[in-house]
Coordinates of C-alpha atoms in Angstrom, one line a residue:
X1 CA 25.7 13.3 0.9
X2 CA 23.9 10.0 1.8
X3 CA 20.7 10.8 2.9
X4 CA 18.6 8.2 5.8
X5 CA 15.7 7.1 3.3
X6 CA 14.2 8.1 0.0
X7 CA 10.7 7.3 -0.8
X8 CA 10.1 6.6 -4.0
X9 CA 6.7 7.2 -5.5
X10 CA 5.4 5.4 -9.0
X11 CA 2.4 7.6 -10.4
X12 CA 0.7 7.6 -13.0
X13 CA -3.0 9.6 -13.8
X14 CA -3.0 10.2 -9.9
X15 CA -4.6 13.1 -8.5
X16 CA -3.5 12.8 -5.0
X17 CA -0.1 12.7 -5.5
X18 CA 0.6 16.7 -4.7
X19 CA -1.2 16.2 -1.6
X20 CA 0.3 12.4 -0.2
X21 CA 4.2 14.4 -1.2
X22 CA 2.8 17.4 1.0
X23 CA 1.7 15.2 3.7
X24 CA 5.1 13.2 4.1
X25 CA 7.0 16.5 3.8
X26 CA 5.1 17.0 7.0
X27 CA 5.7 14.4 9.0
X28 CA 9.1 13.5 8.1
X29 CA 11.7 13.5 11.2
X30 CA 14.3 12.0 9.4
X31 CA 16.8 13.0 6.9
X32 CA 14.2 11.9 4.0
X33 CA 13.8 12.9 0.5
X34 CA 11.2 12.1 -2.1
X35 CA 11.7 10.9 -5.3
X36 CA 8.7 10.9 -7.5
X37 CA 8.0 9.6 -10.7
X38 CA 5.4 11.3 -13.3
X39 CA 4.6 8.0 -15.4
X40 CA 3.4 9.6 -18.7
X41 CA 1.4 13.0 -17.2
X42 CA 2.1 15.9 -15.2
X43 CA 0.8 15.9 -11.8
X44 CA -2.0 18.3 -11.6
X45 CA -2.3 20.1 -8.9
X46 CA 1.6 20.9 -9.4
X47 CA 4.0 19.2 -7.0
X48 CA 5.1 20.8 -4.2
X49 CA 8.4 22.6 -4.5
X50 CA 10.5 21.8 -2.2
X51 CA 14.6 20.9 -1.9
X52 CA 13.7 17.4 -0.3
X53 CA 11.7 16.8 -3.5
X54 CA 13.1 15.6 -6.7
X55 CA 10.6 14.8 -9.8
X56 CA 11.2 12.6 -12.6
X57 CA 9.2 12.8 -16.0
X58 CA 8.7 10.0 -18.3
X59 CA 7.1 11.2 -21.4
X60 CA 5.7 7.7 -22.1
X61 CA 4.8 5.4 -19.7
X62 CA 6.9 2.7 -18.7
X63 CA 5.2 1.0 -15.9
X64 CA 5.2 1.2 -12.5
X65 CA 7.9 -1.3 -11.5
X66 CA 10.2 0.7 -14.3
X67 CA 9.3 3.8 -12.8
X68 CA 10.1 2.7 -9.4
X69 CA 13.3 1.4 -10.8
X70 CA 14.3 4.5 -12.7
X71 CA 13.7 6.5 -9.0
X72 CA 15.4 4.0 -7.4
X73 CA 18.5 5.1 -9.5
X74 CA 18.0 8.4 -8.2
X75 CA 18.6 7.9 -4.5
X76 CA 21.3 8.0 -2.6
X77 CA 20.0 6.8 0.9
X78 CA 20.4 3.8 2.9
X79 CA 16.8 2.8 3.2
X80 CA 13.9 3.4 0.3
X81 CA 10.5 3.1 0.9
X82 CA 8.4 2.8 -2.1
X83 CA 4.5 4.2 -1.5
X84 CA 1.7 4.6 -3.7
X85 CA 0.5 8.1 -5.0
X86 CA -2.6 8.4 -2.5
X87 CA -1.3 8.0 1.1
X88 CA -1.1 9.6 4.6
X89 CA 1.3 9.3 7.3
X90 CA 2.2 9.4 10.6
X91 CA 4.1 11.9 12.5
X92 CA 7.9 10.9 12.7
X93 CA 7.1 7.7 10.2
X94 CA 10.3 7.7 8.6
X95 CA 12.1 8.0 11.7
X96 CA 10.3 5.0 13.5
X97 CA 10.7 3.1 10.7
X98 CA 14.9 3.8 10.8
X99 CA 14.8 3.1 14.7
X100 CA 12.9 -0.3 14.1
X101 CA 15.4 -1.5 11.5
X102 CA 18.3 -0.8 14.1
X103 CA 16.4 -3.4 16.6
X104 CA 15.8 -5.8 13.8
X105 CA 18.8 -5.6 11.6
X106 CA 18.9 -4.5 7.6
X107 CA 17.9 -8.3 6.2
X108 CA 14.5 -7.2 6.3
X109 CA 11.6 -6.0 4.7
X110 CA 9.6 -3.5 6.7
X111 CA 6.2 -1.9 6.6
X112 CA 3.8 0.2 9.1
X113 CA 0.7 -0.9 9.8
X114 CA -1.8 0.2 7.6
X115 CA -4.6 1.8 7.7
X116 CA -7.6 3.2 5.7
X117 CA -7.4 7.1 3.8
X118 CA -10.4 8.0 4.0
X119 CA -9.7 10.8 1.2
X120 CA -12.9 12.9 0.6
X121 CA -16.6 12.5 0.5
X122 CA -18.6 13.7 -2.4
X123 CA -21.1 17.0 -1.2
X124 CA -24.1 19.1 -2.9
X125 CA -23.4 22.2 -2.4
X126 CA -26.9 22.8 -2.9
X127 CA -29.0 20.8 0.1
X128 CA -25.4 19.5 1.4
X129 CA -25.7 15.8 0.3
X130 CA -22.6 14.0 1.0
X131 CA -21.4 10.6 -0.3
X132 CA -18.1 8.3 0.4
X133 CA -15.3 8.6 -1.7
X134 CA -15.5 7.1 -5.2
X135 CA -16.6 7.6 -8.4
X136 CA -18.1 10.9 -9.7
X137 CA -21.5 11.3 -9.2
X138 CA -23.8 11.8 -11.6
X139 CA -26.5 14.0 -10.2
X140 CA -27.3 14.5 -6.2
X141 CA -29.0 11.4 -4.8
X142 CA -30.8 13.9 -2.6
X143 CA -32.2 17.0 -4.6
X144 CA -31.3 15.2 -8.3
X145 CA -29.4 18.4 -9.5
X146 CA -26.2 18.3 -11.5
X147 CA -24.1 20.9 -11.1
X148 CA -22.0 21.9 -7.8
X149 CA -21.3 18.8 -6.3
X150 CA -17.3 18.5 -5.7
X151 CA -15.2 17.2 -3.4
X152 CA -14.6 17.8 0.3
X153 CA -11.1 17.1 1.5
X154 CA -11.1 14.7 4.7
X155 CA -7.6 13.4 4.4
X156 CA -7.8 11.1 7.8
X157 CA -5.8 7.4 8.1
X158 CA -8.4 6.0 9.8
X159 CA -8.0 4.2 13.4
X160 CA -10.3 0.6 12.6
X161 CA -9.0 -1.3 10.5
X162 CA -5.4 -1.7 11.3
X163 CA -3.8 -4.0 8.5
X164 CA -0.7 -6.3 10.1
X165 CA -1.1 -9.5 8.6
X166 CA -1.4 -10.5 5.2
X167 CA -0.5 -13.8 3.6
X168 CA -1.2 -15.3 -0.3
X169 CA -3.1 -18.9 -1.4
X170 CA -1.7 -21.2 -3.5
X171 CA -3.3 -19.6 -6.6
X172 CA -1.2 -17.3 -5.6
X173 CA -3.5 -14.6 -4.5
X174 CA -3.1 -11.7 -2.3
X175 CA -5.1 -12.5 0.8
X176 CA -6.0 -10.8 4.6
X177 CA -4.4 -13.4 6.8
X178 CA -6.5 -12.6 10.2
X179 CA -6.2 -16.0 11.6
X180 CA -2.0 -15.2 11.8
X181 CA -3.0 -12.1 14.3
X182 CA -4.6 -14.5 16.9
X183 CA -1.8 -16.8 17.0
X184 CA 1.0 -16.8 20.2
X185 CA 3.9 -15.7 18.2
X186 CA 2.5 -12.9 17.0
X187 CA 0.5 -11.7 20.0
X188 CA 4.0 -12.2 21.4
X189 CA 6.6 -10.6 19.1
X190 CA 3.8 -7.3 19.2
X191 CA 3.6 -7.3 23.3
X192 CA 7.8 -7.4 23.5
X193 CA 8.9 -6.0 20.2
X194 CA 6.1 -4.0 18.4
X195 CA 7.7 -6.0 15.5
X196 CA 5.5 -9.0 13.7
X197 CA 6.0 -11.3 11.2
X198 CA 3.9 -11.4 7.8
X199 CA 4.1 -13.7 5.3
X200 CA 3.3 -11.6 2.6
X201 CA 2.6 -8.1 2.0
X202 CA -0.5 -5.8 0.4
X203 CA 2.1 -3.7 -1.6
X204 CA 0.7 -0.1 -1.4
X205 CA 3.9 0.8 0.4
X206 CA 7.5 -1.0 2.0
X207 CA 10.6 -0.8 3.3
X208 CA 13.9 -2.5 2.9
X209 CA 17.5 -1.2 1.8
X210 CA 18.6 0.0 -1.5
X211 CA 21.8 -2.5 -1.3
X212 CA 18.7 -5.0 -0.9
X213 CA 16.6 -3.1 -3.2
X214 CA 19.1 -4.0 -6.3
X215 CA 20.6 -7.6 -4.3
X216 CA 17.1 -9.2 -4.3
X217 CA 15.9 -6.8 -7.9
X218 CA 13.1 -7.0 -5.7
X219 CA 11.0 -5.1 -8.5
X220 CA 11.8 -7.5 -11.7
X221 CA 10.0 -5.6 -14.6
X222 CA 9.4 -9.5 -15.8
X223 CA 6.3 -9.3 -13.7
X224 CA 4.7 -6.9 -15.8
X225 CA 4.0 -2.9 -14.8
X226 CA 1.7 -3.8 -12.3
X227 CA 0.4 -7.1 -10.0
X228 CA 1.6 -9.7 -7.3
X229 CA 4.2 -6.7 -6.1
X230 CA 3.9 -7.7 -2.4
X231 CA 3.9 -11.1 -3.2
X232 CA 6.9 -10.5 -5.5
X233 CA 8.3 -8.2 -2.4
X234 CA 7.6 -11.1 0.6
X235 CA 8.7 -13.8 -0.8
X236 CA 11.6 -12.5 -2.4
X237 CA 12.9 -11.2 1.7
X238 CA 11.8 -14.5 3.2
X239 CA 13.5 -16.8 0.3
X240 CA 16.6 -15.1 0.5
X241 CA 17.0 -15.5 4.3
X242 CA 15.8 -12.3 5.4
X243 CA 12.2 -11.5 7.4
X244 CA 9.1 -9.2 6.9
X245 CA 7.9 -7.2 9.4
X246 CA 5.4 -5.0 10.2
X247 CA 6.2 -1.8 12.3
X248 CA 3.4 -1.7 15.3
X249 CA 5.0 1.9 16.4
X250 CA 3.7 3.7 13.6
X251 CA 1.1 3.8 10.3
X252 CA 0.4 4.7 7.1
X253 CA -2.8 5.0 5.5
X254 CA -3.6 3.7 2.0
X255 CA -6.8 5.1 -0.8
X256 CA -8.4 1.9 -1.9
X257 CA -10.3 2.3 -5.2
X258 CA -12.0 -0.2 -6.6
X259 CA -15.7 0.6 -8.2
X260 CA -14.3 1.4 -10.8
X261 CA -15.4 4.7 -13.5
X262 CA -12.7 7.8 -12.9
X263 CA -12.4 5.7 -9.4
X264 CA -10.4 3.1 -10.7
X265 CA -7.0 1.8 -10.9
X266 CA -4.4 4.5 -12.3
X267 CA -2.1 1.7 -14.4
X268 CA -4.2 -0.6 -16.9
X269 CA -4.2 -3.5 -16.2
X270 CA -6.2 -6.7 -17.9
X271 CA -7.0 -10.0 -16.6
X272 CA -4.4 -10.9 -19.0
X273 CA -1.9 -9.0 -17.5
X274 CA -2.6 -10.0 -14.0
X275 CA -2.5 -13.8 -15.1
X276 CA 0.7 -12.9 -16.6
X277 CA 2.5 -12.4 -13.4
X278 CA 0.7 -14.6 -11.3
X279 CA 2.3 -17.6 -13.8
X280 CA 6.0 -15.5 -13.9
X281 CA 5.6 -15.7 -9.3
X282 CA 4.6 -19.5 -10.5
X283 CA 7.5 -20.9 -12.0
X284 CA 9.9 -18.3 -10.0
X285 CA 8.7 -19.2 -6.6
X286 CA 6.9 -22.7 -6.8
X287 CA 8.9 -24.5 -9.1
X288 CA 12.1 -22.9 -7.0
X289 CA 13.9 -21.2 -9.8
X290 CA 14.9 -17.9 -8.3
X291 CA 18.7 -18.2 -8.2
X292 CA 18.7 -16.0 -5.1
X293 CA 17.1 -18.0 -3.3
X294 CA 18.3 -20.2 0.1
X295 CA 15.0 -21.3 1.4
X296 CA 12.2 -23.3 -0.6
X297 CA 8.9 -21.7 -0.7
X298 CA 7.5 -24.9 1.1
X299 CA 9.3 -23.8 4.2
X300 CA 7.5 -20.0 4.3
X301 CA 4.5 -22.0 3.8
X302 CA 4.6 -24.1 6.0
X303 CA 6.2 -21.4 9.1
X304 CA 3.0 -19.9 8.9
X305 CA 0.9 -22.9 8.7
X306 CA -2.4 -23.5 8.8
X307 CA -2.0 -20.7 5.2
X308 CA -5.6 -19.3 4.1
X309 CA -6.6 -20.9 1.0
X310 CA -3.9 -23.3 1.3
X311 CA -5.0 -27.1 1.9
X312 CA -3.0 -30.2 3.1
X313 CA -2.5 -31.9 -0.3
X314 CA -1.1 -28.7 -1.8
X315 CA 1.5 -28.4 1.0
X316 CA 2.5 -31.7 0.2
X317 CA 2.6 -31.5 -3.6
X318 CA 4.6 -28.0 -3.0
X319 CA 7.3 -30.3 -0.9
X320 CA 7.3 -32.7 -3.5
X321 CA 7.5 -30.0 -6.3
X322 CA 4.6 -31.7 -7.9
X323 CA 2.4 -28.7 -7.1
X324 CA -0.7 -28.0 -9.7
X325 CA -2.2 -25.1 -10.0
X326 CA -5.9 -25.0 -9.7
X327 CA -7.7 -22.8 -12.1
X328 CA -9.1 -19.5 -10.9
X329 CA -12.3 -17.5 -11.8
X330 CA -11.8 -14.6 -9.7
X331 CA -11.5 -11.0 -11.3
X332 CA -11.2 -9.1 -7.9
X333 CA -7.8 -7.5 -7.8
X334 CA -7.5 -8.6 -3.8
X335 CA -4.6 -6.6 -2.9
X336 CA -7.1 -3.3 -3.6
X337 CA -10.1 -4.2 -1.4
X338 CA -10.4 -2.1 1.3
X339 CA -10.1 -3.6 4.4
X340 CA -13.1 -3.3 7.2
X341 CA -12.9 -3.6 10.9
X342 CA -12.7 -7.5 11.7
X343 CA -16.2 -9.4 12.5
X344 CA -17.1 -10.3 16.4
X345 CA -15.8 -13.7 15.4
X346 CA -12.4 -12.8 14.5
X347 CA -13.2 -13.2 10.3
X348 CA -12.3 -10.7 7.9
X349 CA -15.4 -8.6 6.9
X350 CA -16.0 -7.7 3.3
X351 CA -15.1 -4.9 1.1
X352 CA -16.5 -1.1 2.1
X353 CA -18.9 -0.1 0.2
X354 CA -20.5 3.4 0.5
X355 CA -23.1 3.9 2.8
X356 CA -26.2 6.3 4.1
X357 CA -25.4 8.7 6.4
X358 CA -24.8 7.0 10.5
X359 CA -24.8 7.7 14.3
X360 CA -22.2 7.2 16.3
X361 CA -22.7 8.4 20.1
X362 CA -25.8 9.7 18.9
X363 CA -24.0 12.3 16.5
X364 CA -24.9 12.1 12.7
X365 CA -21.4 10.9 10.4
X366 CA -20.7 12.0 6.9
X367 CA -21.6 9.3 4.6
X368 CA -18.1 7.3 5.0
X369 CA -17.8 3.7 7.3
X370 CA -19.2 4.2 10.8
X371 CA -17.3 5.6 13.5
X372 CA -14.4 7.1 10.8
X373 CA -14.2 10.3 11.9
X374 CA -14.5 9.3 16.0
X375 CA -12.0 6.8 15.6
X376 CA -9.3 8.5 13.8
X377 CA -6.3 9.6 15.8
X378 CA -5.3 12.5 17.5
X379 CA -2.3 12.6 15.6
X380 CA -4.1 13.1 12.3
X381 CA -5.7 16.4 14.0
X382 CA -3.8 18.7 11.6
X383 CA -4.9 16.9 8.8
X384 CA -9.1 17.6 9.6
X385 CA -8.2 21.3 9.8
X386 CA -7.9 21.4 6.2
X387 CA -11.4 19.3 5.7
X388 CA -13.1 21.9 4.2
X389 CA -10.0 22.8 1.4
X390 CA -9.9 21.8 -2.0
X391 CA -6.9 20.1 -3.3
X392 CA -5.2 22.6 -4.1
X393 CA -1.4 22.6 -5.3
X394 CA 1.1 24.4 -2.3
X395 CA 4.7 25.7 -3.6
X396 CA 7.2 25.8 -1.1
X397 CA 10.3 25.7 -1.7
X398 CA 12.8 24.9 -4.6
X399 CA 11.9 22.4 -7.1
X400 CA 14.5 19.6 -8.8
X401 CA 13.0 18.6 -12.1
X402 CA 14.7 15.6 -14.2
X403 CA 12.7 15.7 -17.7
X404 CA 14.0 12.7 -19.6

């Protein structure tokens, strides 16, 4: 039986990945299964059983783009989604995501906006000292001792930022594309359609087909396991003749770790690596050699022109196929840095960092961003009644296990 959408989930060393299945089984609407690949270890907490939920282990690693691939040849569904192994999401996502491709049509690409998971904060249980998610304290900032400090779950998709636009530079890096949200078409196409265009894409989680899925091999394991995935994605849709959209009507929230320590990115990954498939987007994309292709990359540039980190001369040298690329020093993976709530003057602000403890309304916050907890949405009300769980592994139904 052809089932409405399977999301296909890549994971590797992720220890979210019980709880981000458990929250999509509950807020699924649609006919919608989960296909989940265990990339070289068993998820622990176990994954939920259930008979929406099929699991896939792979011994040995093979990457994420093969192991989205090899889940990919699981489904059966009309749409996939592919999601990373630490999100939230909202209630009835999968079937606003189906409604919205019946308005736009299936020569799309399609994602929800997205917001921040704020995961857990670190607590003593000794003087009850809280810090931000990340890394594994050491010893309490507050009181010094060692022992007793775990994890609280918060598991809340938080309201500010709200992610719609995202674009890359001629590098090509992935970049927040602000200026694109300020711009007539887009304050347009969200008023009348609560559909918007993006150039590119952040690639934590996306929508399109699986007859486009295969059509455009819109994960090409020549890229490498991991890097430029929404650029790969974006441009890939948009080349082709299609469109990428982003879904105003609903969300999903995305774990950004990036300090590093038992913080850090699941899938290694060297500079090395990333330069590897920044070169293979190169000479696919800028030198037009994607034999898929209908549309030169000069023309997505130049639809959403004035292109952060894009000048004049390169748009002219990328017309002219003369385009050089300009050495980069940058070792900041962009596509992981959490976004923050835009500055009074429209700009991007920086990266979060952890933070002391905050008022907001006069009320003392835990020690995440300002205004996280008052800002999140009703709808993630269930979620904060299990804010004082630990993760903990929930069996539900029956299990479908594909050991290979």
């Amino acid at each position: 039986m052809v089932k409405d959408l399977s999301i296909l989930i890549p994971a590797r060393n992720e220890m979210f990945i019980s709880r981000t299945i458990e929250d999509i089984l509950a807020n699924i609407e649609a006919d919608t299964e989960v296909i989940a690949v265990l990339d070289g270890d068993w998820a622990d907490p176990p994954i939920p059983q259930n008979e929406r939920v099929n699991v896939i282990f792979v011994p040995k690693s093979v990457g994420q783009r093969a192991a989205t691939n090899l889940a990919c040849k699981l489904s059966r569904a009309k749409y996939v989604m592919k999601c990373d192994a630490h999100c939230s999401f909202d209630k009835g996502f999968d079937r606003k995501m189906i409604e919205a491709f019946k308005a736009a049509g299936d020569n799309v690409t399609m994602v929800p906006v997205m917001r921040n998971l704020w995961a857990f904060d670190w607590k003593c249980y000794h003087c009850g000292w809280k810090k931000y998610q990340g890394p594994t304290p050491q010893k309490c900032e507050q009181c010094g001792k060692t022992d007793n400090i775990r994890r609280k779950m918060i598991w809340i998709g938080k309201h500010n930022p709200q992610s719609t636009s995202y674009c890359f530079d001629s590098t090509p890096h992935f970049q927040y594309f602000e200026d694109w949200k300020h711009r007539p078409k887009y304050e347009r196409d969200k008023k009348e359609k609560g559909l918007t265009e993006t150039m590119s894409l952040q690639g934590s989680c996306w929508m399109l087909t699986r007859e486009k899925y295969w059509g455009l091999n819109i994960c090409d394991e020549n890229f490498g396991s991991w890097g430029s995935q929404g650029i790969e994605v974006a441009t890939k849709t948009w080349l082709s003749g299609g469109a990428v959209l982003v879904n105003h009507k609903t969300w999903y929230a995305h774990m950004f770790r990036t300090q590093g320590g038992d913080f850090g990115f699941p899938y290694p990954i060297s500079g090395k690596d990333q330069e590897k498939a920044k070169k293979y987007a190169r000479n696919l994309f800028f030198n037009n050699n994607w034999d898929k292709q209908v549309r030169p990359l000069a023309w997505l540039v130049e639809k959403f022109w004035p292109v952060k980190g894009w000048t004049d001369e390169d748009l002219q040298k990328l017309k002219a196929n003369k385009f050089e690329f300009k050495g980069s020093d940058s070792e900041v993976k962009s596509a992981e840095i959490e976004p923050v709530p835009a500055s009074p003057d429209g700009g991007q602000g920086g990266p979060v960092e952890s933070r002391p403890a905050e008022k907001q309304n006069g009320a003392p916050q835990e020690n995440g961003p300002a205004s996280a907890k008052a800002s999140a949405d009703k709808s993630t009300s269930s979620h904060t009644e299990q804010a004082e769980s630990e993760l903990v592994g929930v069996l539900l139904e029956k299990d479908v296990v594909y050991d290979i």
